[in-house]
């Protein structure tokens, strides 16, 4: 598209590409342009591995979940043999979605004409089609998508030529594999929509600079932005380790250290990470709190927060009440961010907005947006 060629040469993008001490933030049009949003879909979200669910959300044979990834309908299921499969949720006849919401089923049935598919996407029934010349059920199936699992996450990829999942997650495995998220379970999940571009959410979650100001009354008081040990990759992945308190109002753990980390980590353990394009990770000594970001429109984004705890904790007395404290506090912190990211979005079209210089505490933001620019604009 011409917009990519024009913008890749523009002066305001080159200012963001400068080294941190000379860099400025991205111009407003990058956050509100429908054309750029379409580029992001093609160059990022239809190319990368996407974390769509936790394996325990489709635990039994026949369990399934449906998604829309920037307009693309997807169904993920566990078949009778226990394998996890992903398909385009598009009937091979007229394109109707064959599954809705989530649940458990033995097969997927198109509600329009009754075409029937098994849990491996194969067509097993098509009424009144025997007379159709050239009709071959073997070539009428749900389009398979690449699927894989890592650390208890179900990943899906639309691109048959994409790198292996193991390579995509290697940075996160090295940084956060010790949390053993595959041995944790989902205690609760919080989903909310915000009126802003998805990149604002990504940048905000990894923005060390705002922690002690915006979050001074919640978790920010326990942090020192200058003592974060940060690593990044060329594509914008992030890991950071620092001293922090558990994610509760009093900054005290209600659960105790994760069993396999006892004696291995300090109770002040804090870490955060970003795996392009949309998976975030926050960890403490007693739990992990990953998030996924779903772009819905240029100015609207869905955030999913997963509260993960060791499987052995779920049988402990009072567990449900304790994890509600973590859930409510996490949701409170996210609401603090909401007004800021939505405020930025409202002012991106203002003639008075000129991107400001970056702080030394915005290294993570700098590296995330530069990885993004290289992919979308070849800048």
XYZ file of C-alpha atoms in Angstrom:
379
model
C 0.000 0.000 0.000
C 1.112 3.537 -0.761
C 0.573 4.582 2.848
C 3.359 2.236 3.985
C 5.808 3.696 1.478
C 4.874 7.276 2.333
C 5.008 6.837 6.094
C 8.221 4.818 6.119
C 10.032 7.874 4.780
C 8.362 10.474 6.958
C 10.439 12.556 9.315
C 8.257 11.934 12.369
C 8.796 8.172 12.176
C 12.544 8.653 11.855
C 12.493 10.642 15.096
C 11.017 7.607 16.868
C 13.698 5.408 15.273
C 16.479 7.477 16.849
C 18.377 6.174 19.881
C 16.491 6.539 23.148
C 18.115 9.752 24.366
C 17.074 11.515 21.128
C 13.850 9.655 20.354
C 10.310 11.033 20.295
C 7.023 9.184 20.605
C 4.998 8.090 17.581
C 2.757 10.614 15.809
C -0.975 10.453 16.375
C -1.982 9.065 12.985
C -0.226 5.769 13.761
C -2.866 5.182 16.454
C -6.059 6.185 14.655
C -5.610 5.394 10.947
C -7.877 2.661 9.513
C -5.312 2.117 6.745
C -2.552 1.469 9.266
C -4.857 -0.809 11.257
C -5.376 -2.867 8.084
C -1.605 -3.030 7.556
C -1.129 -4.290 11.114
C -3.597 -7.086 10.502
C -1.790 -8.270 7.373
C 1.804 -7.760 8.523
C 1.523 -8.768 12.189
C -1.625 -10.528 13.343
C -2.018 -12.800 10.330
C 1.710 -13.661 10.499
C 2.461 -14.189 14.200
C 1.563 -16.870 16.715
C -1.381 -15.689 18.817
C -2.198 -16.898 22.341
C -5.957 -17.411 22.207
C -6.749 -19.577 25.231
C -5.478 -21.623 28.136
C -5.427 -25.392 27.691
C -7.657 -25.836 30.736
C -10.355 -23.818 28.955
C -10.680 -26.692 26.448
C -9.781 -29.497 28.851
C -12.156 -32.305 27.778
C -12.627 -33.949 24.374
C -15.276 -31.961 22.558
C -14.565 -28.684 24.376
C -14.346 -25.746 22.003
C -14.013 -21.953 21.967
C -14.632 -19.452 19.188
C -12.820 -16.211 18.448
C -12.723 -13.371 15.940
C -9.175 -12.224 15.193
C -9.493 -8.850 13.447
C -12.552 -10.136 11.648
C -11.239 -13.653 10.992
C -13.519 -16.316 12.599
C -11.656 -19.096 14.429
C -12.739 -22.186 16.355
C -10.353 -24.093 18.623
C -11.288 -27.517 19.981
C -9.979 -30.672 21.602
C -10.750 -33.776 19.559
C -11.613 -37.248 20.841
C -7.947 -38.239 20.868
C -7.034 -35.258 23.047
C -5.318 -33.237 20.306
C -5.973 -29.500 20.077
C -7.090 -28.327 16.630
C -7.851 -24.926 15.151
C -9.930 -24.101 12.081
C -11.408 -21.183 10.253
C -14.953 -21.061 11.596
C -16.335 -20.943 8.051
C -18.605 -23.583 6.503
C -17.245 -24.904 3.202
C -20.678 -24.436 1.639
C -21.895 -20.835 2.174
C -19.435 -19.508 4.754
C -21.694 -19.545 7.816
C -20.007 -20.024 11.196
C -20.391 -23.642 12.307
C -19.725 -22.962 16.008
C -20.781 -20.177 18.367
C -19.500 -19.135 21.772
C -17.955 -22.016 23.688
C -19.071 -25.400 24.951
C -18.742 -29.115 24.349
C -19.838 -31.005 21.242
C -19.240 -34.170 19.272
C -19.297 -32.380 15.933
C -19.849 -28.979 14.373
C -23.112 -28.525 12.499
C -23.760 -25.616 10.161
C -27.089 -24.094 11.246
C -27.939 -23.024 7.682
C -27.981 -26.226 5.590
C -26.879 -28.864 8.078
C -23.374 -29.625 6.805
C -21.639 -31.608 9.550
C -17.933 -31.627 10.496
C -16.009 -33.770 12.971
C -13.576 -32.398 15.559
C -10.741 -32.679 13.059
C -12.585 -30.432 10.630
C -13.546 -33.166 8.165
C -16.916 -33.048 6.431
C -18.952 -36.059 7.599
C -22.413 -35.063 6.419
C -23.899 -32.900 3.672
C -27.635 -33.410 2.937
C -28.737 -33.701 -0.710
C -25.247 -33.221 -2.135
C -24.718 -36.657 -3.762
C -26.208 -35.412 -7.021
C -23.861 -32.397 -7.212
C -21.379 -33.055 -10.023
C -17.777 -33.164 -8.805
C -18.743 -32.970 -5.142
C -16.045 -34.637 -3.014
C -16.347 -34.422 0.796
C -12.580 -34.853 1.097
C -12.128 -31.399 -0.424
C -14.916 -29.747 1.558
C -13.629 -29.314 5.071
C -12.992 -26.602 7.621
C -9.784 -24.789 6.741
C -7.144 -25.987 9.261
C -4.981 -23.419 11.021
C -1.635 -24.084 12.664
C -2.044 -24.720 16.389
C 0.345 -25.533 19.212
C 0.803 -25.236 22.951
C 3.437 -23.709 25.182
C 3.352 -23.271 28.966
C -0.348 -24.066 29.101
C -1.251 -21.632 26.308
C -3.027 -22.502 23.076
C -1.438 -20.655 20.152
C -2.858 -20.297 16.641
C -1.186 -19.035 13.468
C -2.766 -18.116 10.112
C 0.547 -18.247 8.221
C 1.773 -21.636 7.027
C 5.253 -20.134 6.480
C 5.630 -18.652 9.984
C 8.498 -19.688 12.244
C 7.912 -22.702 14.525
C 6.095 -21.940 17.762
C 9.140 -23.062 19.770
C 11.223 -20.346 18.168
C 8.535 -17.706 18.621
C 8.327 -18.304 22.390
C 12.050 -18.957 22.993
C 12.649 -15.532 24.552
C 9.761 -15.999 27.001
C 10.794 -19.561 27.774
C 14.276 -18.408 28.746
C 13.015 -15.489 30.814
C 9.913 -16.930 32.474
C 9.998 -20.698 32.046
C 10.725 -21.087 35.764
C 7.138 -20.016 36.523
C 5.956 -23.292 34.929
C 2.668 -21.811 33.767
C 1.821 -25.247 32.357
C 1.602 -26.450 35.986
C -0.667 -23.564 36.960
C -4.390 -23.262 36.496
C -6.747 -20.443 35.751
C -8.203 -19.139 38.990
C -10.186 -16.365 37.345
C -10.270 -14.288 34.176
C -11.092 -10.631 33.732
C -12.062 -9.274 30.302
C -12.709 -5.635 29.519
C -12.817 -3.366 26.468
C -11.082 0.005 26.306
C -11.626 2.826 23.824
C -8.107 3.109 22.463
C -5.731 1.645 19.918
C -4.137 -1.686 20.817
C -0.622 -0.212 20.713
C -1.438 2.184 23.541
C -2.328 -0.819 25.715
C 0.863 -2.674 24.756
C 3.056 0.343 25.473
C 1.268 1.241 28.708
C 1.614 -2.227 30.217
C 5.395 -2.155 29.711
C 5.843 1.551 30.549
C 8.023 1.710 33.662
C 7.874 5.540 33.657
C 4.239 5.787 34.822
C 4.220 3.169 37.572
C 5.180 5.412 40.497
C 2.885 8.254 39.408
C -0.380 6.797 38.121
C -0.229 3.725 40.371
C 1.125 5.445 43.492
C -1.890 4.355 45.545
C -1.888 0.726 44.376
C 1.320 -1.111 43.441
C 3.565 1.740 42.272
C 4.713 2.709 45.739
C 6.656 -0.571 45.948
C 8.651 0.044 42.736
C 11.785 1.913 41.741
C 11.834 2.542 38.011
C 15.625 2.848 37.914
C 16.328 -0.636 39.271
C 14.528 -2.641 36.570
C 16.834 -5.185 34.876
C 15.532 -5.046 31.310
C 16.204 -7.152 28.222
C 14.647 -6.622 24.801
C 14.862 -8.172 21.346
C 15.025 -6.576 17.909
C 11.355 -7.361 17.281
C 10.340 -5.667 20.563
C 9.963 -8.529 23.043
C 10.613 -7.470 26.651
C 11.624 -9.034 29.947
C 12.230 -7.095 33.147
C 13.011 -8.131 36.720
C 12.722 -5.921 39.786
C 11.776 -5.848 43.473
C 8.020 -5.740 44.004
C 5.237 -6.694 46.375
C 2.490 -9.270 45.751
C -0.551 -8.060 43.811
C -2.803 -7.396 46.799
C -3.985 -4.155 48.435
C -1.583 -4.561 51.363
C 1.292 -5.835 49.241
C 1.310 -9.088 51.252
C 0.970 -12.595 49.852
C -2.196 -14.456 50.815
C -0.991 -17.724 49.306
C 2.715 -18.175 50.004
C 5.466 -18.729 47.486
C 4.787 -20.977 44.496
C 5.866 -24.441 45.760
C 8.551 -25.095 43.125
C 10.022 -21.617 43.689
C 10.451 -21.975 47.454
C 14.092 -21.322 48.286
C 14.736 -20.299 44.663
C 13.325 -16.767 44.569
C 13.001 -13.862 46.951
C 9.550 -12.917 48.243
C 10.153 -9.518 46.606
C 10.328 -11.090 43.149
C 8.723 -8.968 40.482
C 8.891 -9.432 36.730
C 7.085 -8.416 33.584
C 7.364 -9.266 29.913
C 5.941 -8.759 26.461
C 5.898 -11.342 23.669
C 5.004 -9.780 20.349
C 2.400 -9.109 19.245
C -0.047 -9.348 22.156
C 0.970 -11.524 25.147
C 2.056 -9.844 28.379
C 3.352 -11.431 31.560
C 3.485 -10.174 35.152
C 4.875 -12.418 37.857
C 5.251 -12.414 41.617
C 6.513 -14.996 44.075
C 3.006 -16.409 44.600
C 1.287 -16.252 41.192
C 1.514 -15.122 37.592
C -0.753 -12.693 35.804
C -0.530 -12.897 32.007
C -2.632 -10.721 29.701
C -3.591 -10.875 26.041
C -4.511 -7.884 23.895
C -7.143 -8.138 21.120
C -7.403 -5.282 18.588
C -11.086 -4.745 17.765
C -10.906 -1.499 15.776
C -8.401 1.338 15.361
C -9.799 2.889 18.537
C -11.020 -0.136 20.504
C -9.178 -2.984 22.231
C -10.092 -5.974 24.394
C -7.886 -6.920 27.354
C -7.961 -10.404 28.900
C -6.293 -10.884 32.281
C -5.551 -14.449 33.402
C -4.932 -15.059 37.110
C -2.819 -18.235 37.318
C -2.030 -20.228 40.465
C -0.302 -23.553 41.173
C -2.732 -26.429 40.748
C -2.132 -27.618 44.326
C -3.529 -24.371 45.760
C -7.053 -24.988 44.484
C -7.847 -27.526 47.218
C -6.697 -25.293 50.061
C -9.209 -23.867 52.533
C -10.278 -20.326 51.733
C -8.662 -20.349 48.295
C -11.667 -18.855 46.482
C -11.845 -15.892 48.845
C -8.119 -15.240 48.624
C -7.948 -15.220 44.841
C -10.902 -12.832 44.704
C -8.656 -10.316 46.450
C -6.027 -10.728 43.715
C -8.687 -10.512 40.995
C -10.305 -7.349 42.346
C -6.955 -5.634 42.891
C -5.756 -6.496 39.391
C -8.967 -5.123 37.901
C -8.561 -1.952 39.973
C -5.051 -1.364 38.628
C -6.284 -1.846 35.073
C -9.014 0.726 35.646
C -6.331 3.221 36.682
C -4.734 2.718 33.264
C -8.049 2.960 31.408
C -8.500 6.722 31.723
C -4.927 7.370 30.563
C -4.941 5.225 27.421
C -8.408 6.445 26.456
C -7.298 10.028 27.045
C -4.330 9.580 24.740
C -6.582 8.131 22.059
C -9.010 11.077 22.235
C -6.198 13.563 21.635
C -4.327 11.834 18.828
C -6.227 13.836 16.206
C -5.661 17.155 17.964
C -3.756 19.753 15.930
C -1.979 20.636 19.150
C -0.487 17.186 19.764
C 3.212 17.020 18.966
C 4.946 13.777 20.076
C 7.194 14.492 23.013
C 10.691 13.190 23.811
C 11.116 9.842 25.536
C 12.415 9.462 29.084
C 15.262 7.144 29.985
C 12.607 5.103 31.833
C 10.793 4.491 28.535
C 13.351 2.092 27.079
C 10.767 -0.679 26.902
C 8.311 1.551 25.013
C 11.096 2.674 22.668
C 12.082 -0.881 21.808
C 8.486 -2.088 21.414
C 7.519 0.676 18.977
C 10.748 0.337 17.007
C 10.205 -3.382 16.559
C 6.704 -2.516 15.391
C 7.892 0.127 12.910
C 10.356 -2.262 11.325
C 7.652 -4.835 10.718
C 4.811 -2.617 9.541
C 6.622 0.151 7.658
C 10.015 -1.475 7.016
C 11.350 1.639 8.739
